[in-house]
Short mmCIF file of C-alpha atoms in Angstrom, two decimals:
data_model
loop_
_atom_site.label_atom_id
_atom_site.label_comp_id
_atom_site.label_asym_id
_atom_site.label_seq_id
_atom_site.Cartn_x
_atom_site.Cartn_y
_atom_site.Cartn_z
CA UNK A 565 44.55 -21.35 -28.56
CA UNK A 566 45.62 -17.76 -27.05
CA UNK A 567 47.34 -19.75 -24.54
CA UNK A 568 49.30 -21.60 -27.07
CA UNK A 569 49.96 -18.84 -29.44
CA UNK A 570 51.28 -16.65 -26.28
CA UNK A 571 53.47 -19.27 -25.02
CA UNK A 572 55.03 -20.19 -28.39
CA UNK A 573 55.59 -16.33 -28.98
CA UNK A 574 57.43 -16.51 -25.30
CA UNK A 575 59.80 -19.20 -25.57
CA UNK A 576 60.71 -17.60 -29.40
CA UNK A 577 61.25 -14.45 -27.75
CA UNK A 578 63.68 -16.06 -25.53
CA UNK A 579 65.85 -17.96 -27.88
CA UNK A 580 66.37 -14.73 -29.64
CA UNK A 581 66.86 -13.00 -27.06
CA UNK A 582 69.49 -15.58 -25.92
CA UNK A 583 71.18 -15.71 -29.34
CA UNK A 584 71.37 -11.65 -29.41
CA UNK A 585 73.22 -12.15 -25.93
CA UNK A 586 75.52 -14.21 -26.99
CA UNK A 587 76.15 -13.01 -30.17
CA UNK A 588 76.55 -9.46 -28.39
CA UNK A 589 78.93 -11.69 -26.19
CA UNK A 590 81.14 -13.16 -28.54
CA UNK A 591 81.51 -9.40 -30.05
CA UNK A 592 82.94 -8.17 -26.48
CA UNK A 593 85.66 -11.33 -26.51
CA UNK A 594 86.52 -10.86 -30.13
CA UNK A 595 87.45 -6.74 -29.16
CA UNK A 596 89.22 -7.97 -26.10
CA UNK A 597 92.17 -5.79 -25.88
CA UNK A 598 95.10 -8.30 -24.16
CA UNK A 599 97.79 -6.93 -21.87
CA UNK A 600 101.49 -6.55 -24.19
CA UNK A 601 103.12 -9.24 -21.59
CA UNK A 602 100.46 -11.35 -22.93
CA UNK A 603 100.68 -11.11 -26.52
CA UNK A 604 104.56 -10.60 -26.57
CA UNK A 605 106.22 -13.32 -24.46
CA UNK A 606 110.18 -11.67 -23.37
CA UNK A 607 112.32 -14.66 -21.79
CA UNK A 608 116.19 -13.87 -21.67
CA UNK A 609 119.44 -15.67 -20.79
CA UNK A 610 122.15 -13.76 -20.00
CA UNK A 611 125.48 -16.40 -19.56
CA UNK A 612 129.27 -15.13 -19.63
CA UNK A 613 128.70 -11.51 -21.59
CA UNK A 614 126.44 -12.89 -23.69
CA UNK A 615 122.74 -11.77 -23.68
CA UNK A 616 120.29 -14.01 -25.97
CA UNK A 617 116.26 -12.80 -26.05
CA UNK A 618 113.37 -14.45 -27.27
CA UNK A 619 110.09 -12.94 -27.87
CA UNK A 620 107.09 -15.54 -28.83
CA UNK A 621 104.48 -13.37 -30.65
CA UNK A 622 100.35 -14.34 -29.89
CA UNK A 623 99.28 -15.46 -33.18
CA UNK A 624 97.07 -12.56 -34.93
CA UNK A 625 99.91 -10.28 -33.30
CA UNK A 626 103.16 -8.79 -34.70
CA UNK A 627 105.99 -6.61 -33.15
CA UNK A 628 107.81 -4.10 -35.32
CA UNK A 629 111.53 -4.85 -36.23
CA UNK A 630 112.71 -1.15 -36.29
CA UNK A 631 111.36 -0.56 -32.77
CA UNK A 632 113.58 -2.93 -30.99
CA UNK A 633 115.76 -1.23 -29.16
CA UNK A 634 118.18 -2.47 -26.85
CA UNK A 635 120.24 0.09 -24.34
CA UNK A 636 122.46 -0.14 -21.40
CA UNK A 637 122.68 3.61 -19.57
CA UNK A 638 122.76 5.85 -22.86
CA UNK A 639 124.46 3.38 -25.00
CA UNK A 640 122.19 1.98 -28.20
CA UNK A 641 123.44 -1.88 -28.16
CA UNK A 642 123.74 -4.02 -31.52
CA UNK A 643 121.63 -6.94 -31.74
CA UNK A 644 122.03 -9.57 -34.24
CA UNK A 645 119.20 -11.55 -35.60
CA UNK A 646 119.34 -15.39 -34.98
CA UNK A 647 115.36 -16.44 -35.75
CA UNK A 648 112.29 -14.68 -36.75
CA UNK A 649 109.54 -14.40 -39.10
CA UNK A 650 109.99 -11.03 -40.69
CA UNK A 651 107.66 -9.76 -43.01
CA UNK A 652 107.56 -6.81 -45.27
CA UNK A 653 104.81 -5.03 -44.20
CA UNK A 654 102.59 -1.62 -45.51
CA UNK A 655 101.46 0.41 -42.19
CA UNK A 656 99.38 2.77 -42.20
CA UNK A 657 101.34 4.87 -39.74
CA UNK A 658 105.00 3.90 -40.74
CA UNK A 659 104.78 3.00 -44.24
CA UNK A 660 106.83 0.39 -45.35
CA UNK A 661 108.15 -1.43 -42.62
CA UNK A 662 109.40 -5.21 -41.31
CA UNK A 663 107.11 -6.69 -38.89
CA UNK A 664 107.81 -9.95 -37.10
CA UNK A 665 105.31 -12.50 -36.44
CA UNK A 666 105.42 -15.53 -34.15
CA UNK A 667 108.78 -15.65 -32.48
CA UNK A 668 112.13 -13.50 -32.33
CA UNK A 669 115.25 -14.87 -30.98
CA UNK A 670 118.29 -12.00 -31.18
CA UNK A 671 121.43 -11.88 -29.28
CA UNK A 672 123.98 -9.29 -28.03
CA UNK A 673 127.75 -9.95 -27.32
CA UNK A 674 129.96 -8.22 -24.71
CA UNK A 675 126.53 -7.19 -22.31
CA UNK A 676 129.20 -6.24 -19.27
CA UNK A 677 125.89 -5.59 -16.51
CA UNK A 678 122.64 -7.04 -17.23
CA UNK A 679 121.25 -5.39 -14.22
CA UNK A 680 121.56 -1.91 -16.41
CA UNK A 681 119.80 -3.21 -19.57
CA UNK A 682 116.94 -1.87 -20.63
CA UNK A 683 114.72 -3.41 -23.49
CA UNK A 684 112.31 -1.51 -25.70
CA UNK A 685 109.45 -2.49 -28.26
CA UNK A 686 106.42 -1.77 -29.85
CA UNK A 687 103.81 -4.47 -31.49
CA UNK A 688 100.09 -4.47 -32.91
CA UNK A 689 97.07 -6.72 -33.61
CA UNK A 690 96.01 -7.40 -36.75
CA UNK A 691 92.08 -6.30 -35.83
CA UNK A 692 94.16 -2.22 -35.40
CA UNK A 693 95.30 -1.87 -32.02
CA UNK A 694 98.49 -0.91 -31.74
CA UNK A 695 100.43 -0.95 -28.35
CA UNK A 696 102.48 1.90 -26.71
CA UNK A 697 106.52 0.89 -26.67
CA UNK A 698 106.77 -1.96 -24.02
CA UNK A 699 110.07 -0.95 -21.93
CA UNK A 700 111.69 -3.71 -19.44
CA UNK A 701 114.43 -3.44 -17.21
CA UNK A 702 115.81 -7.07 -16.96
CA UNK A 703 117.52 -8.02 -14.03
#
Protein backbone atom coordinates (compact mmCIF):
# COMPACT_ATOMS: atom_id res chain seq x y z
CA UNK A 1 0.00 0.00 0.00
CA UNK A 2 3.20 2.36 0.74
CA UNK A 3 4.23 1.34 -2.60
CA UNK A 4 1.10 2.54 -4.15
CA UNK A 5 0.59 5.61 -2.15
CA UNK A 6 4.42 6.63 -3.03
CA UNK A 7 4.05 6.04 -6.60
CA UNK A 8 0.71 7.86 -7.00
CA UNK A 9 2.29 10.84 -4.96
CA UNK A 10 5.29 10.56 -7.77
CA UNK A 11 3.60 10.65 -10.95
CA UNK A 12 1.23 13.75 -9.25
CA UNK A 13 4.31 15.41 -8.45
CA UNK A 14 5.31 15.23 -11.97
CA UNK A 15 2.29 16.46 -13.76
CA UNK A 16 2.54 19.49 -11.63
CA UNK A 17 5.65 19.88 -11.94
CA UNK A 18 5.21 19.67 -15.76
CA UNK A 19 2.24 22.07 -15.79
CA UNK A 20 4.36 24.72 -13.56
CA UNK A 21 7.02 24.35 -16.49
CA UNK A 22 5.01 25.06 -18.95
CA UNK A 23 2.98 27.47 -17.53
CA UNK A 24 6.38 29.24 -16.44
CA UNK A 25 7.02 28.66 -20.27
CA UNK A 26 4.23 30.18 -21.85
CA UNK A 27 4.99 33.33 -19.38
CA UNK A 28 8.65 33.68 -21.04
CA UNK A 29 6.92 33.62 -24.84
CA UNK A 30 4.11 35.91 -23.84
CA UNK A 31 7.14 38.70 -22.50
CA UNK A 32 9.05 37.97 -25.63
CA UNK A 33 10.39 41.25 -26.60
CA UNK A 34 10.48 41.06 -30.81
CA UNK A 35 13.13 42.86 -32.83
CA UNK A 36 11.36 46.54 -34.44
CA UNK A 37 12.10 45.00 -38.14
CA UNK A 38 9.85 42.39 -36.93
CA UNK A 39 6.95 44.08 -35.61
CA UNK A 40 7.16 47.09 -38.12
CA UNK A 41 7.46 45.74 -41.68
CA UNK A 42 9.25 49.04 -44.01
CA UNK A 43 8.97 48.07 -47.88
CA UNK A 44 9.47 51.17 -50.27
CA UNK A 45 9.23 51.96 -54.01
CA UNK A 46 10.90 54.69 -55.17
CA UNK A 47 9.84 55.19 -59.27
CA UNK A 48 10.45 58.60 -61.27
CA UNK A 49 10.74 61.19 -58.04
CA UNK A 50 8.24 59.60 -56.40
CA UNK A 51 8.87 57.74 -53.07
CA UNK A 52 5.75 55.57 -51.73
CA UNK A 53 6.35 53.57 -48.08
CA UNK A 54 4.46 51.05 -46.48
CA UNK A 55 4.78 49.95 -43.00
CA UNK A 56 2.58 46.67 -41.97
CA UNK A 57 2.22 46.91 -38.14
CA UNK A 58 2.37 43.18 -35.98
CA UNK A 59 -1.00 43.03 -34.62
CA UNK A 60 -0.90 43.98 -30.68
CA UNK A 61 1.68 46.69 -32.04
CA UNK A 62 1.29 50.39 -33.02
CA UNK A 63 3.75 53.06 -34.40
CA UNK A 64 3.27 56.71 -33.46
CA UNK A 65 2.08 59.16 -36.25
CA UNK A 66 4.01 62.26 -34.96
CA UNK A 67 7.30 60.33 -34.95
CA UNK A 68 7.51 59.71 -38.59
CA UNK A 69 9.96 61.54 -39.88
CA UNK A 70 11.22 61.54 -43.21
CA UNK A 71 14.71 63.56 -44.16
CA UNK A 72 17.06 63.80 -47.01
CA UNK A 73 20.61 65.55 -45.68
CA UNK A 74 19.05 68.25 -43.22
CA UNK A 75 15.91 68.73 -45.08
CA UNK A 76 12.47 67.56 -43.05
CA UNK A 77 10.42 66.03 -46.21
CA UNK A 78 6.43 66.22 -46.40
CA UNK A 79 4.69 63.07 -46.48
CA UNK A 80 1.16 62.70 -47.35
CA UNK A 81 -1.04 60.07 -45.93
CA UNK A 82 -2.58 57.56 -48.48
CA UNK A 83 -3.77 54.49 -45.91
CA UNK A 84 -3.65 53.84 -42.29
CA UNK A 85 -5.47 53.04 -39.25
CA UNK A 86 -5.00 56.04 -37.04
CA UNK A 87 -6.26 56.11 -33.75
CA UNK A 88 -6.58 58.73 -31.13
CA UNK A 89 -4.71 57.52 -28.50
CA UNK A 90 -3.96 58.59 -24.43
CA UNK A 91 -0.07 57.77 -23.68
CA UNK A 92 1.21 57.79 -20.80
CA UNK A 93 4.40 59.47 -21.93
CA UNK A 94 3.02 61.79 -24.77
CA UNK A 95 -0.41 62.44 -23.84
CA UNK A 96 -2.77 62.68 -26.41
CA UNK A 97 -1.45 61.41 -29.45
CA UNK A 98 -2.38 59.44 -33.02
CA UNK A 99 -1.14 56.02 -33.12
CA UNK A 100 -1.38 53.80 -36.17
CA UNK A 101 -2.19 50.26 -36.08
CA UNK A 102 -1.89 47.58 -38.76
CA UNK A 103 -0.56 49.18 -41.89
CA UNK A 104 0.70 52.74 -43.14
CA UNK A 105 1.10 53.52 -46.70
CA UNK A 106 2.45 57.44 -47.18
CA UNK A 107 4.10 58.94 -50.10
CA UNK A 108 6.54 61.80 -50.92
CA UNK A 109 6.76 63.71 -54.30
CA UNK A 110 9.88 65.28 -55.88
CA UNK A 111 12.48 62.62 -53.69
CA UNK A 112 15.53 63.86 -56.22
CA UNK A 113 18.23 60.93 -54.47
CA UNK A 114 16.86 58.08 -52.68
CA UNK A 115 20.28 56.96 -51.84
CA UNK A 116 20.31 60.16 -49.24
CA UNK A 117 16.96 59.39 -47.53
CA UNK A 118 16.80 58.65 -44.29
CA UNK A 119 13.57 57.29 -42.49
CA UNK A 120 12.74 57.65 -38.82
CA UNK A 121 10.08 56.08 -36.36
CA UNK A 122 9.14 55.05 -33.14
CA UNK A 123 6.31 52.24 -32.19
CA UNK A 124 5.14 50.23 -28.96
CA UNK A 125 3.36 47.04 -27.81
CA UNK A 126 0.34 47.12 -26.27
CA UNK A 127 1.73 44.74 -23.12
CA UNK A 128 4.28 48.51 -22.43
CA UNK A 129 7.31 48.20 -24.32
CA UNK A 130 8.04 50.87 -26.19
CA UNK A 131 10.87 50.86 -28.89
CA UNK A 132 13.78 53.38 -29.34
CA UNK A 133 13.25 55.53 -32.87
CA UNK A 134 13.95 52.92 -35.68
CA UNK A 135 16.24 54.99 -38.27
CA UNK A 136 16.84 53.45 -41.98
CA UNK A 137 18.85 54.63 -44.64
CA UNK A 138 17.10 53.26 -47.84
CA UNK A 139 19.06 52.71 -50.72
Amino acid sequence: MKKTLFILSMISFLVVANEEKSLFLNLIEDNEVKHADEVFILSYLAKEHKLQMKWDIEENYYLYLSSILIMQGDKNLEFKIDEGNIIEHEDEFFGKTQIIRDSLKISLNNVINIEETKVFYQGCADKGFCYPIQSKDLK
